[in-house]
Structures are given as structure tokens and as C-alpha cells.
Coordinates of C-alpha atoms in Angstrom, one line a residue:
X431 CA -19.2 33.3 33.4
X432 CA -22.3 33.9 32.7
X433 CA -26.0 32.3 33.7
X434 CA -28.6 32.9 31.6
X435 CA -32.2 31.2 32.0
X436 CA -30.2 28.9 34.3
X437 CA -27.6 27.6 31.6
X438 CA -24.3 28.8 32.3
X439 CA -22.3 30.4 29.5
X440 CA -18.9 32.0 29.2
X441 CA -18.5 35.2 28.2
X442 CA -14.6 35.4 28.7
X443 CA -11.6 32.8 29.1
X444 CA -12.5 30.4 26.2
X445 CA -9.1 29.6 25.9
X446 CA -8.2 29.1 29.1
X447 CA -11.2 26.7 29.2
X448 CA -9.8 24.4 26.6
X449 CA -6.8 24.5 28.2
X450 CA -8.1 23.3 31.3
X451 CA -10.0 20.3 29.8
X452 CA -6.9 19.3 27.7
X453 CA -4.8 19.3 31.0
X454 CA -7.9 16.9 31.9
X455 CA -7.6 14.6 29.0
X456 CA -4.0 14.3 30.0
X457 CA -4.8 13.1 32.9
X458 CA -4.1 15.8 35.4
X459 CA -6.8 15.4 38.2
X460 CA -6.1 18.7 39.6
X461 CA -8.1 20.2 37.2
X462 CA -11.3 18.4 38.0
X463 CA -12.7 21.5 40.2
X464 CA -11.8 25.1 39.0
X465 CA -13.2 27.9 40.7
X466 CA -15.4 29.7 38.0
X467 CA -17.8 33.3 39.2
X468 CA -21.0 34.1 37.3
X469 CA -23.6 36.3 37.0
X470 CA -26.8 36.2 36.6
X471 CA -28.1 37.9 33.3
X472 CA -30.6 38.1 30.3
X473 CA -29.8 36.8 26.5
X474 CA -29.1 40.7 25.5
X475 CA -26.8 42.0 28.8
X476 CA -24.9 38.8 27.9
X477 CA -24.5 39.2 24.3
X478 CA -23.6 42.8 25.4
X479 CA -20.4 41.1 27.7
X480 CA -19.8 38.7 25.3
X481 CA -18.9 41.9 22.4
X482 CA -17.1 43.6 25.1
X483 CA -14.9 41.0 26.2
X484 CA -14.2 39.5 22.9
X485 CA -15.0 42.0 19.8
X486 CA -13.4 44.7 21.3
X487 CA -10.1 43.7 22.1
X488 CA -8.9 41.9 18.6
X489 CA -7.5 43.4 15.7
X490 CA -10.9 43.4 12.6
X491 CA -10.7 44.0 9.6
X492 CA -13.6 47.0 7.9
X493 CA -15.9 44.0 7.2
X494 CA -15.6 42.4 10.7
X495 CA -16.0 45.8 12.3
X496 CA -18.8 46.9 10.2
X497 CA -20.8 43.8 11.6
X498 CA -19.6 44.6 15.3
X499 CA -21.3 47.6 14.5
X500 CA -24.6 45.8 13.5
X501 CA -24.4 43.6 16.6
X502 CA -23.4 45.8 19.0
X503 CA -26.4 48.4 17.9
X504 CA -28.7 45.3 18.1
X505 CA -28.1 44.2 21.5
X506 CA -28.3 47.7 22.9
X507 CA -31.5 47.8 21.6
X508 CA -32.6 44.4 22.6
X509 CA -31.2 45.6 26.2
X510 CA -32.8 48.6 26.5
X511 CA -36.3 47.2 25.6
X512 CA -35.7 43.7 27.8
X513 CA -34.1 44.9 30.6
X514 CA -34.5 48.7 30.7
X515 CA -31.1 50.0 30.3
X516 CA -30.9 53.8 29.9
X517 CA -29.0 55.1 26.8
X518 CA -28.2 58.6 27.1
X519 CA -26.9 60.6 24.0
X520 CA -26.8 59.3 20.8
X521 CA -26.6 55.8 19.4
X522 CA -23.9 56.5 17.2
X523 CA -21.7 57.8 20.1
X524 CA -22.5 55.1 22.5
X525 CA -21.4 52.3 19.6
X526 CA -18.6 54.6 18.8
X527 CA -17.2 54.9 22.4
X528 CA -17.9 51.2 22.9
X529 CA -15.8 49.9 20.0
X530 CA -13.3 52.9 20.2
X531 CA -13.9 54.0 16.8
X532 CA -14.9 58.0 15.6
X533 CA -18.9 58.3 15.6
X534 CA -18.4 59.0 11.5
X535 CA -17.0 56.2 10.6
X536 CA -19.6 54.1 13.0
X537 CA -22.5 56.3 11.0
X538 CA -20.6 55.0 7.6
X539 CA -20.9 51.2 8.8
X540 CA -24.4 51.9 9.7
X541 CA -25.2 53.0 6.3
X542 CA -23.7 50.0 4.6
X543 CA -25.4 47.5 7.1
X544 CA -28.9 49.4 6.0
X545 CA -28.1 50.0 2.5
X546 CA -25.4 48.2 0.7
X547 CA -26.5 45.3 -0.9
X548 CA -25.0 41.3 -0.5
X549 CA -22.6 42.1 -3.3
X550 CA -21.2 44.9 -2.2
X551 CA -20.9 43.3 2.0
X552 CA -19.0 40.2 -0.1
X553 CA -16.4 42.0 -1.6
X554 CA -16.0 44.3 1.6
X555 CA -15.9 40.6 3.5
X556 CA -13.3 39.9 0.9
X557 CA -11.1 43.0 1.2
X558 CA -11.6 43.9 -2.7
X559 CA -13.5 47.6 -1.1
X560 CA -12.8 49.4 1.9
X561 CA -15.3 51.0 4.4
X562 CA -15.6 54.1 2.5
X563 CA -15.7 52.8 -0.9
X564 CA -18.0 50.3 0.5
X565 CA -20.1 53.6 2.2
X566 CA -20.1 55.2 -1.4
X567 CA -21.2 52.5 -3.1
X568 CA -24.4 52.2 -0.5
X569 CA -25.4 55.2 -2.1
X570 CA -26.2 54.1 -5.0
X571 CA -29.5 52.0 -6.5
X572 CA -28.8 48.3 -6.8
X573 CA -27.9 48.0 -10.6
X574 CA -24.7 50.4 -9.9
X575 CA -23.6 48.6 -6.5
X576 CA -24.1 45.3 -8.2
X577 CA -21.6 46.4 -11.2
X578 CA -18.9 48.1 -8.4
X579 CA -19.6 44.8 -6.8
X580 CA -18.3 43.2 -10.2
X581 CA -15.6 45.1 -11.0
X582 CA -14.5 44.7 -7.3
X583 CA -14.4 40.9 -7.6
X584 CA -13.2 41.3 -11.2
X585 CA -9.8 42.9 -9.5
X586 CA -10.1 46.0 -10.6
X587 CA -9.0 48.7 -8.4
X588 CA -12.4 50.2 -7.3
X589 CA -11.4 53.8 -5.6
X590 CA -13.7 55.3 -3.3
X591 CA -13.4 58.8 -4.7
X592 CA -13.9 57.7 -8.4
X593 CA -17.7 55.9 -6.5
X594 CA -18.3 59.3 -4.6
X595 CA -17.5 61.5 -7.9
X596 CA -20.2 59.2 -9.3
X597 CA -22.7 59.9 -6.2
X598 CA -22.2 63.5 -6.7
X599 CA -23.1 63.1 -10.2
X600 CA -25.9 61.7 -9.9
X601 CA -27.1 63.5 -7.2
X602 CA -26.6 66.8 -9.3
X603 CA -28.9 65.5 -11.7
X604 CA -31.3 65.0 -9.3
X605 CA -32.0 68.4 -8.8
X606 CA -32.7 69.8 -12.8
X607 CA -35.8 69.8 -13.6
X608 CA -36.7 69.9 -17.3
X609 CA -39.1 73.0 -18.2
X610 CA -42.6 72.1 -19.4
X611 CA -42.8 75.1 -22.1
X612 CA -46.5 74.4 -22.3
X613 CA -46.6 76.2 -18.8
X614 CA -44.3 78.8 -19.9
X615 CA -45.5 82.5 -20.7
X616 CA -43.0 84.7 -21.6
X617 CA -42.9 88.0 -22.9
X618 CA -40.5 89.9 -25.6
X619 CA -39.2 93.4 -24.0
X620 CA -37.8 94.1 -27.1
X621 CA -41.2 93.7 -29.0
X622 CA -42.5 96.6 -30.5
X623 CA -46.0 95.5 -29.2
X624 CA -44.6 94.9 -25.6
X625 CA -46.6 97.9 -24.0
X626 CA -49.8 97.1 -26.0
X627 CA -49.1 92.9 -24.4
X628 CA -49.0 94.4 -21.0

């Protein structure tokens, strides 16, 4: 349990809670005093328990997990500014080690939480992408995610290599430049005249 601006809260045992007031409702005046502990705490540290105790320990799917990224980077924040908790190391790792996944595939949530747009969080939500299909498609402007967004919902199988082939592609491009041959001199070694140009 948890008290927080004088309200208290619980942070683990709902279950055993409803069980409790059902053996209540039946009638069962045992149950009228449990012994319950609490701490005192602010809105963050108790969002912080809340994650740990419940977010942690249940089977997610890539949507799910992407958003217990989102949450759990927000309340560390919030925590740290509100009630000064010290971070050391990296952000990434901290999340990473908290939800027991590998800091990469925290830093690919991150990017879809920052980047992908609603379509492409949908059909992640829906299971039609995975995390790295999902991280690929972030990637990309909002015309193409919307259309991988389509053809996910569509059924079609959306791979995540065919999306990063796609990113590499275009990121290829990104680096030609096309000459201006108005600011191009250039000079003929094999002309006759070349010594005469020079």
C-alpha cells in the first residue's frame, strides 16, 4: 500500500483485495479488519512501484512493452525532477535493467514511441507488425508509415527487412548530390590547346 497526498492506494495485491471484499459480501465478518502496511510516497515514486510490482512480472506483448517503455521512462523522469532521485548511467540501461529487456531493443521502443506515427502504434497494438518492423517503419516520413500501416491492416505480410531494405534505400539517396554543371570547369588533357589553357 501506498499513501500518496494522504489517499491511500495499492500498489500490489489487487486481487487479493477483491477477494477479501467478496469474502465480505458473503458474509464472512472476519474479514472486516485486515492488516494492510503503507508508505508514504509522491505521485511519481508510486507510479514507479506500481510498474514494478505489476508491469514487470506479466507476460506483454511488443505493443504493451513498448508503452512500459514510455511509462517507465516518464516516471523516472518525473521522479528525478520531484523527488530528486539520482540516475546514474544511461537512461536506456536503467529502463532496460528495470524491465529485463536488452538496452537495444529498449532504444528501438524509444524510437517508435518518438517517431512512429498512430497508424503504425495500431497495427503494432494489433499484432499485424512486430517491434522491429514497427522500429523500421519509424524511420520513415509519414506518407510511407501510413501506407505500411495499410498494408499491415490490409493483412499482408509486412516484413521488417523488406521496411529496412527500403530505409537503406532511401537513405542512399540521401547522400547524391546532383552536379550543378554551371559551377563546373573542367579541362581537356587531351586537347591540343591544353598547355596554351593552363
Amino acid at each position: 500500500m501506498a499513501r500518496v497526498n494522504g489517499e491511500y492506494r495499492i500498489i500490489d495485491g489487487h486481487r487479493r483485495n477483491a477477494a477479501n471484499i467478496l469474502n465480505l459480501e458473503r458474509g464472512h465478518k472476519e474479514y472486516e479488519k485486515v492488516l494492510y502496511r503503507f508508505m508514504d510516497m509522491s505521485e511519481a515514486m508510486y507510479e514507479l512501484r506500481l510498474l514494478a510490482g505489476n508491469g514487470y512480472t506479466q507476460e506483454l506483448t511488443a505493443y504493451e512493452k513498448t508503452r512500459l517503455v514510455e511509462r517507465t521512462k516518464a516516471a523516472l523522469i518525473r521522479a528525478k525532477e520531484e523527488d530528486g532521485l539520482e540516475i546514474q548511467g544511461k537512461m536506456r540501461d536503467l529502463v532496460a535493467a528495470m524491465i529485463n529487456e536488452s538496452s537495444t531493443n529498449v532504444a528501438r521502443m524509444d524510437a517508435i514511441n518518438n517517431n512512429a506515427t498512430p497508424e503504425i502504434k495500431e497495427q503494432l497494438k494489433e499484432g499485424n507488425l512486430g517491434i522491429t518492423a514497427a522500429y523500421e517503419a519509424a524511420k520513415l516520413d509519414e506518407d510511407e508509415q501510413k501506407e505500411i500501416a495499410e498494408k499491415a491492416a490490409a493483412g499482408e505480410n509486412v516484413r521488417a527487412k523488406e521496411i529496412a531494405e527500403k530505409v537503406a534505400e532511401k537513405k542512399a539517396g540521401d547522400d547524391y548530390e546532383t552536379p550543378h554543371p554551371e559551377s563546373i570547369t573542367s579541362l581537356c588533357y587531351s586537347c591540343q590547346k591544353y598547355k596554351a589553357a593552363t
